[in-house]
Structure formats: structure tokens, C-alpha cells
Amino acid sequence: KDDIRYYLNGVFLQSVGGEIRIVGTDGHRLIASRFVPPKEERIPAWAEAGIILPRNDLAQALPILARNGIMSQYDHSEPSVVIEYAPSFEAPAVTLRSVNGFASFKLIPVDGKFPDYARVLDQSGAVLAGGEGEVMESAAIDTRFIKGAADVATRLGAKAIHSFVGKPDQVSVFTFDGAPDTVLIIMPMRTGEAVSDGVVKLLGAGSINASVAALRAHATRTTKLLESSKDKQEIEQAERKLDALNERIDRLLAVASNAPKQLTQQTA
């Protein structure tokens, strides 16, 4: 709401590969949906470049269109909105109306360039693909945005959220049950380590042993990289990483020596 970056105060519509993309972002999180029109419907040429529909006007128009618009002749489960665009050098205009013309709203599109959301989607693909990450490292998420994800799920009628949390420098991706064409992407926060020594103590000896073993495996691979690499920058990065891994191993071993023995069901 009311971002000084005026081009973010709206919803971006664009045609990509025969479908319509609907995107909104505040610079920290991005939500994108896709809609595939019926085959007999022609996507207008102006949609390729895309338009930004102003948020405040949409907030007023959509509830009325949803309540009073007739059901789509193609899909009787959802009300339809017809979007018409009249380009003009002086004052381009967008009209939103119900299929039968019962309700109609005229909007002035936001004059600005929307961020390159496709690049964010590409980055998110790497998170979904997974891959080998560092031990006990994960992207941190602003708690307000987690609450926002739950709000999105409620609006979509989704009973469950699937979360894909990447490395510390990667985005987190959320998908929603019952809404297969929508994705929410959240930028990571800069914060402390993901797993503290206190958490490791709570999880017990098994957690400590598994973590140490995983860290040692990383250290072994990093050592082999050091021995084989001839690139100065790569060697320096590997040396810093190896020092950090060994420091973490030493800390965990110190925790293990002071960790209380967990109660078994019998001794408890």
C-alpha cells in the first residue's frame, strides 16, 4: 500500500505463451498466478507488453464484479471479468466489466515498468529443485510474511501450504493445495544462524552426531576441492569455508561433552 515505488501499487497482467500471468509484489515478496483462457478466446496484442492495474481501484471493483457478475459461459464455478484496454498517448484506459455488462469500471493503468518477475520465478525453480545445501543452514523468513502466506491460503481456499525453504541467500517458495496455478515467493532475511547450540542440545546426542558427521563430509569435499583447484579466488573461498566448518564441528563437539543424557522411556 502507498509504496513510493508507484509501479508496485498495482497488479501486473501479461500474456506469456498463450496464458495470462497475474503478478503482484512489494519488493520483499511476490505472488504470481496463471490463467489459461479458452482456446476460442483470442488474447489481445496489448497483453504481451503487459499493463499494471492500480491496486486501490481493483480493491473497489473486484468485490462488486464478483458478487454481481454473471457466471462464465465457459466455467460456471467462477465469475468472469472482461478486460478491455484502449491505448492512448494522452490517457490510456482499462475497462473491467462483467460478461453481461451488469457492472463496469474504468481504470487508468499505472504508468511505469513492472519489475522483472520472470527472473524471480527462475530463481525459485532452483529452490524447488533442491540440491545439496550446507548443514544446519536455511533461509530466514520474516514472521509477518509467514502470516501473510496463511492469509493468501485462506483467500484461495487452500487447506494446506507447501513450503520450500532454500539456502540463506535463496528465496522461499510456497504453493497451495487447491490452487495449482498460484505461487508465493518470499525474499530471505539477514539474521543469525539457523540452528543454535541450545537447539542442538534440545535435539540430543543423535542430532549432534548426525550434524558432526555431515559437517565432516562437507569438510572432506572442501579439502579435496582445495587440493585440486588452481583458481586463487576459489581457493580463498574454500579456505574460509573449511575454517568455518571446522569451527562449527569444534563447537558441536563441545556441546556434546556438556549435553545432558536424554531420558529414555524406561528411566523416565
Backbone as a ProteinNet text record, in pm:
[ID]
protein_1_A
[PRIMARY]
KDDIRYYLNGVFLQSVGGEIRIVGTDGHRLIASRFVPPKEERIPAWAEAGIILPRNDLAQALPILARNGIMSQYDHSEPSVVIEYAPSFEAPAVTLRSVNGFASFKLIPVDGKFPDYARVLDQSGAVLAGGEGEVMESAAIDTRFIKGAADVATRLGAKAIHSFVGKPDQVSVFTFDGAPDTVLIIMPMRTGEAVSDGVVKLLGAGSINASVAALRAHATRTTKLLESSKDKQEIEQAERKLDALNERIDRLLAVASNAPKQLTQQTA
[TERTIARY]
83.2	0	87.7	55.8	118.2	270.9	326.9	472.1	518.7	631.2	682.5	722.4	748.3	771.8	633.6	580.2	439.9	405.9	504.9	478.4	450.4	474	440.1	298.1	234.7	99.7	-6.3	14.2	-80.8	-52.5	-140.7	-129.4	-92.8	8.4	60	-5.8	-62	-119.4	-35.6	-1.4	80.4	51.9	49.5	33.8	171.2	184.7	310.3	275.9	313.6	294.4	151	57.8	-80.8	-157.7	-97.9	-166.6	-149.6	-231.8	-223.9	-155.6	-53.8	12.7	-41.9	-71.8	-119.4	-19.1	47.7	161	149.3	183.4	192.6	314	378.6	496.5	513.6	574.8	611.4	762.9	835.4	981	1042.5	962.5	1010	944.5	824.8	752.2	677.5	652.9	589.5	489.5	369.7	270.2	235.9	230	201.3	99.6	5.2	-93.3	-97.2	-146.4	-160.4	-304.8	-352.8	-487.5	-479	-534.3	-533.5	-672.3	-685.6	-817.4	-865.3	-995.4	-1046.9	-982.7	-969.9	-899.9	-963.7	-1096.4	-1163.2	-1144.4	-1090.1	-1066.7	-931.5	-930.4	-806.6	-747.2	-620.3	-552.2	-508.3	-549.4	-515.2	-366	-322.1	-178.9	-123.6	-204.6	-153.3	-110.9	-164.4	-133	10.5	73.4	211.1	305.7	288.6	372.8	330.3	201.1	150.3	104.7	13.9	-33.4	-37.9	-26.1	-34.3	-168.5	-254.2	-384.4	-371.1	-418.3	-398.8	-469.7	-398.2	-446.3	-575.5	-579.4	-696.1	-822.6	-811.6	-928.2	-973.5	-878.5	-913.4	-985.4	-938.3	-999.1	-1146.1	-1183.4	-1323	-1402.6	-1340	-1413.9	-1436.9	-1335.3	-1344.5	-1453.7	-1473	-1581.4	-1718.1	-1742.2	-1871.2	-1885.7	-1779.9	-1784	-1803.4	-1740.2	-1752.3	-1894	-1957.8	-2094	-2199.2	-2180	-2286.4	-2258.2	-2135.3	-2105.8	-2169.8	-2220.4	-2279	-2168.1	-2205.3	-2105.8	-2054.3	-1931	-1868	-1941.6	-1951.6	-2014	-1923.4	-1796	-1703.4	-1683.9	-1680.7	-1654.2	-1754.2	-1852.2	-1961.2	-1923.2	-1797.9	-1756.5	-1702.5	-1671.7	-1612.8	-1679	-1698.7	-1746.6	-1636.8	-1678.3	-1582.8	-1569.8	-1453.3	-1428.5	-1368.7	-1431.2	-1379.5	-1288.6	-1168.4	-1072.1	-1053.4	-1079	-1061.9	-964.7	-873.9	-770.6	-775.7	-778.6	-779.4	-651.5	-549.7	-424.1	-441.7	-370	-375.2	-253	-198.9	-83.9	-124	-248.7	-293.4	-337.4	-432.2	-485.3	-535.1	-445.4	-489.9	-585.4	-677.7	-778.2	-804.1	-838.8	-875.7	-1018	-1098.9	-1235.3	-1249.2	-1297.4	-1331.2	-1482.9	-1540	-1685.2	-1724.3	-1844.5	-1898.5	-1939.6	-1951.3	-1976.7	-2105.9	-2208.1	-2335.1	-2344.4	-2234.9	-2235.2	-2308.6	-2342.7	-2416.5	-2336.2	-2206.5	-2119.8	-1998.1	-1952.9	-1839.5	-1759.4	-1626.3	-1537.7	-1427.9	-1401.2	-1294.1	-1174.4	-1056.1	-933.8	-828	-744.5	-627.3	-506.4	-444.6	-331.8	-214.9	-137.2	-19.8	87.3	140.4	242.3	379.4	431.5	562.2	603.7	726.8	780.6	777.2	707.9	698.2	830.1	868.5	994.1	999.1	1118.5	1140.5	1104.1	974.7	929.3	973.6	996.5	1038.3	1172.6	1259.1	1389.8	1371.5	1275.3	1247	1191	1104.6	1049.8	1160.8	1256	1368.7	1449.7	1475	1549.2	1473.1	1342.2	1260.5	1267.1	1286.9	1298.4	1413.8	1524	1638.7	1605.1	1518.1	1477.7	1393.1	1301.1	1217.8	1302.1	1408.3	1493.7	1574	1589.1	1662.8	1812.1	1877.5	2022.7	2088.4	2217.7	2291.9	2312.9	2267.4	2285.3	2381.9	2415	2503.1	2429.7	2504.3	2445.4	2392.4	2268.3	2207	2199.9	2178.7	2159.9	2027.9	1961.6	1832.8	1803.7	1718.9	1678.6	1586.9	1605.1	1518.3	1403.3	1283.4	1163.1	1103.8	1070.2	1003.6	871.5	849	728.6	601	607	488.7	450.4	552.2	523.9	470	510.2	452.1	303	269.1	127.5	55.8	123.7	65.2	40.6	130.8	112.3	-14.3	-37.7	-159.6	-283	-274.1	-385.7	-413.6	-307.1	-322.7	-392.8	-350.5	-411.1	-560.8	-598.3	-739.6	-818	-762.1	-830.7	-843.8	-747.1	-751.1	-833.8	-875.7	-949.9	-861.8	-732.7	-638	-630.9	-635.9	-628.9	-486.1	-393.8	-254.2	-160.4	-43.4	61.8	184.2	244.6	370.9	483.3	582.8	692.6	822.7	897	1027.5	1126.1	1204.6	1296.9	1437.1	1498.9	1629.2	1744.1	1856.9	1976.4	1961.6	2055.5	2040.9	2026.5	2084.7	2077.1	1970.6	1885.4	1781.5	1643.7	1551.5	1413.6	1347.3	1231.6	1146.8	1022.8	975.9	864.3	749.8	628.2	509.2	408.4	355.9	246.5	126.7	8.8	-114.9	-201.1	-246	-339.4	-467.8	-514.9	-638.7	-621.4	-500	-472	-343.8	-350.8	-229.6	-163.6	-229.8	-174	-126.2	-98	-53.2	71.4	165.6	287.2	320.7	368.7	412.7	562.5	637.3	783.6	824.5	907.3	947.4	1100.1	1149.8	1293.4	1344.3	1469.3	1522.5	1559.2	1562.3	1607.3	1753	1819.7	1954.7	1941.9	1988.6	1972.4	2085.2	2074.4	2178.5	2169.5	2245.7	2248.5	2114.3	2086.1	1954.8	1938.8	2045.8	2038.2	2142.5	2097.3	2188.1	2235.6	2337.9	2385.1	2274.9	2193.4	2084.5	1984.8	1953.1	1861.1	1922.6	2051.2	2119.1	2112.3	2130.1	2119.7	1981.2	1879.9	1743.1	1717.9	1776.5	1753.8	1831.8	1935.4	2002.2	2123.5	2179.3	2305.1	2294	2180.1	2163	2177	2118.1	2127.3	2271.6	2342.4	2481	2568.2	2555.1	2637	2609.7	2482	2447.4	2499.7	2490.3	2536.8	2687.9	2760.6	2906.6	2947.4	2881.3	2914	2890.9	2779.6	2750.4	2851.7	2888.1	2986.7	3122.9	3160.3	3288.5	3288.5	3174.3	3165.4	3184.3	3124	3143.2	3289.1	3351.4	3491.4	3581.3	3550.7	3630	3619.3	3497.8	3479.4	3549.7	3542.6	3607.6	3759.3	3813.4	3957.7	4001.2	3923.7	3955.1	3950.7	3854.7	3847.7	3971.8	4017.2	4138.2	4258.7	4268.8	4384.6	4386.2	4266.2	4258.7	4247.7	4205	4180.8	4310	4310.8	4424	4380.4	4249.8	4196.6	4214	4278.8	4310.7	4184.7	4085.1	3962.6	3888	3884.8	3817.4	3887.7	4020.3	4097.8	4070.3	4066.3	4039.1	3900.1	3801.1	3665.5	3660.3	3730.2	3731.6	3801	3907.3	3977.6	3888.8	3816	3724	3613.2	3562.9	3456.3	3507	3629.1	3684.8	3706	3755.6	3773.6	3639.2	3535.6	3402.5	3347	3369.2	3321.1	3391	3522.1	3596.7	3558.6	3533.2	3490.3	3354.8	3265.5	3132.8	3143.1	3229.5	3248.6	3300	3398.2	3453.2	3345.4	3261.3	3154.2	3055.9	3019.7	2924.2	2983.2	3110.1	3174	3179.4	3200	3198.2	3059.1	2957.3	2819.5	2792.4	2842.4	2818.1	2876.8	2992.4	3057.1	2981.5	2903.4	2827.8	2678.5	2635.9	2492.7	2446	2331.3	2277.6	2227	2237.2	2186.9	2033.6	1977.7	1833.2	1768.8	1653.5	1579.7	1512.4	1529.3	1455.4	1321.2	1232.8	1101	1112.9	1210.9	1226.5	1277.3	1384.7	1443.1	1353.6	1273.6	1182.8	1076.4
-119.2	0	125.6	218	351.1	347.4	253.9	247	362.8	424.9	535.8	486.8	357.6	299.3	274.3	375.1	374.7	255.1	202.4	89.9	-39.6	-40	-157	-148.4	-31.5	-13.9	-63.5	-181.9	-236.3	-382	-441.2	-581.2	-584.9	-660.9	-667.9	-782.7	-753.4	-853.8	-861.4	-985.2	-1002.1	-1138.7	-1144	-1273.5	-1333.7	-1461.2	-1533.9	-1673.7	-1703.1	-1838	-1885.9	-1798.8	-1838.9	-1840.1	-1788.4	-1779.2	-1639.1	-1606.4	-1476.4	-1491.9	-1411.5	-1406.9	-1288.6	-1311.1	-1205.5	-1198.5	-1084.6	-1075.4	-951.6	-966.4	-853.4	-869.4	-759.3	-767	-637.4	-649	-529.5	-517	-595.3	-590.3	-692.1	-742.4	-844.1	-979.8	-976.5	-1099.3	-1077.5	-1188.2	-1181.5	-1295.1	-1264.5	-1367.2	-1365.5	-1482.6	-1492.6	-1604.1	-1576	-1675.8	-1680.9	-1792.1	-1806.3	-1843.7	-1795	-1824.9	-1860.4	-1975.3	-2018.1	-1995.1	-1900.4	-1872.2	-1989.1	-1998.6	-2099.6	-2083.7	-2192.7	-2189.9	-2093.1	-2077.3	-1989.1	-1841.3	-1812.4	-1674.4	-1626.3	-1512.9	-1455.6	-1360.1	-1379.5	-1288.2	-1164.6	-1046	-924.9	-896.2	-825.8	-798.1	-711.9	-620.6	-531.5	-606.8	-727.9	-803.5	-855.2	-861.3	-911.5	-819.9	-689.1	-594.4	-587.6	-608.5	-608.2	-470.6	-469.8	-345.6	-363	-250.5	-250.7	-189.8	-270.5	-222.2	-166.8	-45.1	18.2	-57.4	-77.2	-156.6	-101.9	26.8	85.4	70	89.6	74.6	-70.9	-162.7	-305.2	-344.6	-291	-324.7	-285.6	-179	-135.8	-214.4	-243.9	-303.7	-453.9	-526.9	-673.2	-730.8	-682.7	-739.8	-724.5	-610.1	-586.8	-676.6	-688.7	-776.4	-921.8	-960.7	-1099	-1129.9	-1031	-1053.6	-1046.2	-955.7	-927.6	-973.6	-1008.2	-1056.1	-1191.7	-1216.1	-1346.8	-1450.9	-1576.4	-1682.2	-1696.6	-1738.9	-1752.6	-1855.2	-1828.9	-1925.1	-2046.4	-2035.6	-2147	-2224.4	-2154.1	-2216.3	-2161.3	-2243	-2196	-2195.8	-2222	-2220.2	-2084.1	-1998	-1868.7	-1757.9	-1639.9	-1526.2	-1477.2	-1419	-1372	-1220.9	-1173.2	-1030.9	-1011	-926.2	-892.6	-770.6	-779.4	-669.5	-611.7	-483.3	-414.4	-297.9	-281.9	-178.6	-87.1	42	141.9	223.4	190.8	266.7	408	498.7	638.3	710.2	802.1	879	974.9	1017.6	1114.1	1045.5	953.4	889.1	749.2	650.4	513	469.7	380.3	340.3	190.7	132.5	-8.2	-15.5	-99.7	-121.2	-263.9	-279.1	-410.3	-419.2	-525.5	-538.5	-684.9	-706.7	-841.6	-882.5	-1011.8	-1061.4	-1003.3	-986.3	-933.6	-781.5	-716.6	-571.6	-515.6	-601.7	-555.5	-452.1	-475	-381.6	-351	-226.6	-184.6	-78.6	-89.9	5.3	48.8	177.8	231.4	264.7	214.3	233.5	299.9	378.1	433.7	348.7	277.3	191.4	271.6	207.8	271.8	285.8	404.1	432.1	403.4	287	250.4	113.2	78.1	-52	-147.1	-257.8	-354.8	-430.8	-470.8	-544.8	-673.4	-721.6	-843	-965.7	-995.8	-1105.9	-1241.8	-1250.6	-1377.8	-1423.1	-1328.6	-1363.6	-1423.6	-1369.5	-1424.2	-1565.6	-1587.7	-1721.8	-1820.3	-1776.8	-1864.1	-1902.2	-1804.3	-1832	-1930	-1920.4	-2008.3	-2152.2	-2168.8	-2304.1	-2380.3	-2310.4	-2375.8	-2423.1	-2348.2	-2388.7	-2515.2	-2522	-2640.7	-2762.9	-2738.6	-2849.9	-2906.7	-2828.3	-2875.8	-2869.4	-2981.8	-2984.3	-2988.7	-3004	-3018.2	-2883.1	-2869.8	-2746.5	-2764.4	-2655.1	-2660.4	-2719.4	-2780.1	-2839.3	-2729.2	-2747.2	-2656.3	-2512.8	-2497.1	-2364.2	-2359	-2247	-2230.9	-2082.4	-2047.8	-1908.6	-1867.8	-1747.8	-1694.9	-1618.1	-1628.5	-1566.5	-1470.7	-1351.4	-1253.3	-1311.8	-1305.9	-1366.1	-1303.3	-1175.7	-1110.3	-1173.8	-1217.5	-1275.6	-1417.8	-1487.5	-1620.4	-1605.6	-1505.3	-1476.8	-1440.7	-1365.6	-1328.9	-1449.6	-1548.3	-1670.5	-1743.6	-1744.3	-1807.2	-1732.4	-1599.2	-1518.5	-1548.4	-1562.5	-1597.6	-1733.5	-1829.8	-1963.1	-1955.8	-1874	-1858.2	-1800.2	-1698.8	-1635	-1731.5	-1821.4	-1918.1	-2041.5	-2051.3	-2169.7	-2291.6	-2269	-2379.8	-2424.1	-2554.3	-2607.1	-2638.2	-2635.4	-2666.2	-2582.8	-2553.6	-2480	-2570.4	-2575	-2646.6	-2543.5	-2562	-2465.6	-2527.6	-2450.1	-2490.2	-2380.4	-2407.3	-2308.5	-2339.7	-2242.3	-2265	-2232.5	-2205.5	-2168.6	-2024.7	-1979	-1844	-1732.6	-1748	-1642.3	-1670.2	-1770.6	-1805.4	-1765.3	-1754	-1723.7	-1847.8	-1827.3	-1937	-1938	-2057.5	-2073.1	-2144.6	-2091.7	-2151.4	-2182.9	-2304.2	-2340.7	-2380.1	-2388.2	-2400.8	-2515.2	-2600.6	-2706.8	-2646.1	-2699.3	-2648.8	-2527.2	-2474.6	-2358.8	-2388.1	-2480.2	-2527.4	-2424.9	-2311.8	-2212.7	-2086.3	-2096.4	-1979.5	-2014.3	-1921.4	-1941.6	-1811.7	-1825.6	-1711.7	-1727.3	-1619.8	-1622.3	-1513.4	-1549.2	-1455.4	-1445.2	-1321.9	-1299.5	-1335.2	-1381.1	-1416.5	-1294.3	-1311.5	-1207.1	-1230.9	-1125.5	-1137.4	-1157	-1267.8	-1296.6	-1387.7	-1435.4	-1521.4	-1662.7	-1752	-1890.6	-1957.5	-2055.9	-2120.4	-2212.3	-2279.5	-2376.1	-2339.4	-2301.7	-2263.9	-2387.2	-2368.5	-2478.8	-2524.9	-2429.5	-2465.7	-2558.8	-2531.2	-2618.7	-2756.4	-2760.4	-2888.8	-2969	-2901.1	-2970.1	-3029.1	-2951	-2999.4	-3123.2	-3124.1	-3236.9	-3360.8	-3342.9	-3458.4	-3509.7	-3618.4	-3673.4	-3718.1	-3776.1	-3822.4	-3708.6	-3592.8	-3475.8	-3426.6	-3426.2	-3380	-3469.2	-3600.6	-3694.3	-3683.3	-3673.8	-3663.1	-3532.9	-3423.3	-3293.6	-3293.3	-3350	-3356.1	-3439.1	-3552.6	-3638.3	-3565.4	-3491.9	-3418.3	-3306.7	-3236.8	-3129.6	-3184.1	-3298.3	-3358.7	-3400.8	-3447.8	-3483.8	-3360.4	-3249.1	-3122.6	-3080.3	-3094.8	-3055.3	-3139.8	-3267.6	-3355.5	-3312.9	-3281.6	-3237.6	-3103.9	-3015.8	-2885.5	-2900.9	-2993	-3019.9	-3071.8	-3161.7	-3214.4	-3104.1	-3012.5	-2900.1	-2812.6	-2790.3	-2711.1	-2774	-2904.7	-2975.8	-2975.5	-2971.4	-2981.6	-2847.4	-2742.8	-2613.6	-2536	-2459.1	-2372.2	-2225.2	-2203.8	-2068.7	-2002.5	-1885.6	-1819.4	-1782.6	-1725.2	-1685.4	-1807	-1913.6	-2035.6	-2097.4	-2090.5	-2143.5	-2064.1	-1930.9	-1846.3	-1873.8	-1889.4	-1919.3	-2055.5	-2153.3	-2287	-2286.7	-2207.5	-2199.6	-2139.7	-2031.7	-1970.8	-2068.1	-2139.1	-2235.6	-2347.8	-2396.5	-2505.2	-2460	-2338.5	-2285.3	-2278.2	-2231.9	-2220.8	-2358.8	-2456.1	-2592	-2652.2	-2636.5	-2691.7	-2622.6	-2491.3	-2419.3	-2471.2	-2495.5	-2547.6	-2687.5	-2770	-2906.1	-2900.3	-2814.1	-2800	-2755.1	-2661.6	-2613.8	-2725.5	-2803.1	-2911.3	-3019.3	-3047.3	-3146.3	-3096.3	-2965.2	-2907.4	-2916.8	-2892.7	-2906.6	-3050.3	-3144.9	-3286.5	-3327.5	-3271.7	-3309.4	-3257.1	-3150.6	-3090.8	-3121	-3190.6	-3215.4	-3320.6	-3297.9	-3399.5	-3519.4	-3636	-3756.1	-3749.2	-3778.3	-3773.4	-3889.5	-3862.5	-3965.1	-4059.7	-4185.1	-4283.1	-4306.4	-4376.3	-4400.3	-4482.7	-4574.5	-4660	-4580.1	-4499.2	-4427	-4314.6	-4260.4	-4154.2	-4207.5
0	0	0	-90.6	-92	-94.9	-167.8	-182.1	-269.4	-232.8	-314.5	-453.8	-465.6	-598.1	-659	-723.8	-767.1	-855	-928	-1017.2	-940.8	-808	-726.6	-671.3	-683.9	-628.6	-725.8	-778.6	-874.2	-904.6	-982.6	-1023.7	-1171.4	-1203.7	-1340.7	-1414.9	-1531.8	-1619.9	-1746.8	-1787.5	-1907.4	-1968.1	-2100.2	-2167.6	-2194.8	-2160.9	-2182.1	-2232.4	-2355.8	-2407.7	-2408.7	-2442.8	-2453.5	-2323	-2215.9	-2088.1	-2031.7	-1934	-1869.5	-1735.1	-1709.4	-1578.9	-1499.2	-1372.1	-1282.3	-1167.8	-1150.2	-1058.2	-970.3	-842.4	-751.9	-662.2	-627.5	-541.2	-462.5	-344.4	-267.6	-255.6	-334.7	-331.5	-236	-141.6	-47.3	-71.5	-126.6	-158	-288.9	-356.9	-487.4	-498.6	-547.4	-572.6	-720.1	-780.4	-923.5	-946.5	-1035.7	-1076.8	-1228.2	-1280	-1424.7	-1456.3	-1568.3	-1614.7	-1762.1	-1800.1	-1939.5	-1997.9	-2091.1	-2149.7	-2235.6	-2258.3	-2351.2	-2488.9	-2561.5	-2689.7	-2788.9	-2779.5	-2875.1	-2840.9	-2723.6	-2684.5	-2737.3	-2803.8	-2857	-2754.5	-2722.6	-2630.4	-2708.9	-2666.6	-2743.2	-2742.1	-2845.1	-2862.4	-2749.7	-2694.3	-2590	-2464.7	-2446.7	-2325.7	-2324.7	-2441.3	-2446.1	-2369.1	-2386.4	-2312.1	-2166.6	-2141.3	-2004.7	-1959.1	-1861.1	-1801.7	-1649.5	-1579.5	-1433.1	-1393.6	-1330.9	-1286.2	-1144.7	-1118.9	-987.8	-876.1	-767.6	-655.4	-594.8	-565.9	-499.1	-581.9	-712.7	-799.9	-805.7	-809.2	-810.7	-682.5	-569.6	-441.1	-437.5	-507.9	-513.3	-616.9	-731	-842.5	-826.9	-785.2	-788.8	-699.3	-575.2	-494.3	-560.2	-624	-689.9	-812	-888.9	-1006.1	-965.2	-854.2	-808.1	-760.4	-696.4	-644.4	-753.7	-847.1	-943.2	-1085.7	-1114.1	-1248.4	-1271.8	-1393.6	-1420.3	-1427.7	-1413.8	-1418.2	-1561.1	-1573	-1703.8	-1788.6	-1917.5	-2007.5	-2028.7	-1986	-2002	-1871.2	-1761.6	-1632.4	-1531.7	-1494.9	-1408.9	-1261.1	-1229.8	-1089.6	-1047.1	-1143.3	-1111.2	-1191.4	-1132.7	-1211.7	-1305.1	-1416.5	-1516.3	-1512.4	-1551.6	-1568.5	-1707.3	-1785.2	-1917.8	-1903.7	-1959.9	-1953	-2092.6	-2106.6	-2234.3	-2214.5	-2309.7	-2297.6	-2417.9	-2392.8	-2500.2	-2489.8	-2569.5	-2562.4	-2616.1	-2554.9	-2598.7	-2544.6	-2624.9	-2578.8	-2467.2	-2465.5	-2366.5	-2236.8	-2246.7	-2125.7	-2158.1	-2158.8	-2182	-2070.4	-2104.4	-2006.6	-2014.9	-1900.8	-1892.4	-1838.9	-1900.6	-1852.9	-1802.1	-1680.2	-1624.8	-1620.4	-1676.7	-1673.4	-1662.5	-1612.6	-1609.3	-1750.3	-1771.6	-1907.1	-1965.3	-1881.8	-1931.7	-1921.8	-1880.7	-1872	-1752.1	-1656	-1537.2	-1459.7	-1448.3	-1375.7	-1461.6	-1456.2	-1537.8	-1463.2	-1471.1	-1404	-1501.4	-1501.6	-1584.7	-1497.7	-1535.2	-1458.3	-1546.1	-1484.9	-1553.1	-1512.2	-1606.1	-1569.5	-1514.2	-1429.8	-1371.4	-1478.5	-1493.2	-1594	-1533.4	-1561.2	-1507.6	-1556.6	-1529.4	-1570.3	-1451.1	-1465.1	-1356.4	-1343.9	-1222.1	-1203.6	-1285.9	-1309.6	-1389	-1303.8	-1296.7	-1211.9	-1266.2	-1398.8	-1458	-1400.1	-1370.1	-1311.1	-1172.3	-1096	-962.7	-974.6	-1073.1	-1094	-1128.5	-1209.8	-1244.9	-1120.8	-1033.4	-910.7	-822.1	-822.5	-740.2	-788.7	-919.3	-973.1	-911.4	-881.2	-818.5	-677.6	-607.4	-472.4	-479	-575.2	-590.1	-626.8	-704.8	-746.9	-630.5	-524.5	-407	-431.2	-416.1	-428.7	-292.7	-294.4	-169.1	-103.1	18.7	92.9	207.7	271.2	386.2	506.9	594.6	714.3	806.2	855.3	952.3	901.9	770.5	714.1	638.9	648.4	581.7	568	471.8	455.5	570	621.5	726.7	662.8	722.9	667.1	769.9	727.4	812.8	862.8	994.1	1051.6	996	960.3	902.7	770	695.9	565.7	579.5	686.6	710.8	738.9	820.6	846.9	716.6	631.9	503.4	414.8	421.5	342.9	386.8	518.1	569.6	521.3	512.5	464.7	317.8	238.8	97.1	84.5	166.9	162.8	192.2	290.3	324.9	208.1	143.7	30.8	-87.3	-102.1	-212.2	-178	-51.4	-9.2	7.8	29.4	44.6	190.6	213.6	349.1	392.6	299.4	333.1	247.2	305.2	235.5	225.3	107.8	89.8	87	173	181.5	132.3	55.6	5	45	147.3	201.8	151.1	88.8	28.8	122.4	63.6	138	188.9	275.5	332.5	229.8	111.9	11.4	-93.9	-69.4	-165.5	-114.9	-208.5	-173.3	-113.7	-51.3	-6.6	-94.2	-126.8	-220	-149.7	-167.9	-108.3	-218.9	-216	-305.1	-219.4	-281.9	-205.8	-258.6	-166.5	-203.2	-257.3	-367.4	-424.3	-512.2	-522.4	-608.6	-687.3	-781.6	-850.2	-940.9	-964.9	-1057.1	-986.6	-856.6	-780.2	-699.6	-695	-616	-542.9	-419.7	-338.7	-313.7	-338.6	-325	-226.9	-128.3	-24.6	-19.6	-16.2	-8.1	130.9	143.4	274.9	357.4	489.9	581.8	618.2	654.9	709.2	859.7	910.1	1052.5	1099.2	1221.7	1277.1	1223.4	1285.8	1239.1	1260.7	1175.2	1177.4	1298	1337.4	1447	1552.6	1670.8	1778.6	1853.7	1936.9	2021	2115.4	2161.6	2251.4	2185.1	2057.9	1985.4	1968	1937.1	1921.2	2050.8	2165.4	2294.5	2313.5	2276.9	2291.3	2206.1	2088.5	1997.7	2038.6	2119.7	2179.3	2104.6	2157.8	2107	1962.1	1926.9	1789.5	1690.4	1725.4	1638.8	1628.1	1742	1743	1655.8	1674.1	1596.7	1447.4	1411.5	1270.1	1210.4	1286.9	1238.6	1220.1	1317.4	1307.9	1187.2	1166.2	1052	919.7	910.7	787.9	764.9	873.2	860.8	819.4	874.6	837.4	690.7	640.8	499.3	411.6	453.2	380.8	386.1	502.6	517.3	426.9	414.9	328.7	182.8	138.2	-0.5	-24.8	73.5	59	52.6	132.3	129.7	-7.1	-65.4	-198.5	-303.6	-287.5	-379.7	-368.5	-245.6	-223.4	-291.5	-281.5	-335.6	-488	-549.3	-695.4	-765	-692.5	-756.4	-778.6	-888.3	-919	-926	-908.4	-913.1	-776.7	-773.7	-647.4	-568.6	-637.1	-567.6	-513.7	-591.7	-548.3	-428	-427	-315.1	-187.8	-200.8	-83.7	-26.1	-112.9	-66.8	2.3	-54.4	4.3	140.4	154.5	282.5	390.5	354.5	452	490.3	392.6	420.5	509.9	485	565	708.8	727.5	863.2	936.3	866.1	927.8	963.1	876.2	903.2	1024.9	1031.3	1144.8	1275.9	1268.4	1388	1436.1	1341.5	1377.4	1436.9	1382.4	1435.4	1578.9	1602.8	1738.8	1836.6	1794.3	1882.5	1915.9	1816.5	1839.4	1930.5	1911.9	1998.8	2142.1	2157.9	2292.8	2353.5	2269.9	2316.4	2358.5	2278.3	2307.1	2441.3	2474.4	2600.3	2721.7	2702.2	2812.6	2806.8	2701.4	2685.9	2783.6	2851.3	2941.9	2866.1	2927.8	2864.5	2861.9	2746.7	2735	2809.6	2870.2	2941.5	2843.9	2865.5	2786.8	2853.7	2786.8	2843.2	2972.1	2975.9	3093.6	3212.8	3192.6	3304.4	3351	3258.3	3298	3394
[MASK]
++++++++++++++++++++++++++++++++++++++++++++++++++++++++++++++++++++++++++++++++++++++++++++++++++++++++++++++++++++++++++++++++++++++++++++++++++++++++++++++++++++++++++++++++++++++++++++++++++++++++++++++++++++++++++++++++++++++++++++++++++++++++++++++++++++++++++++

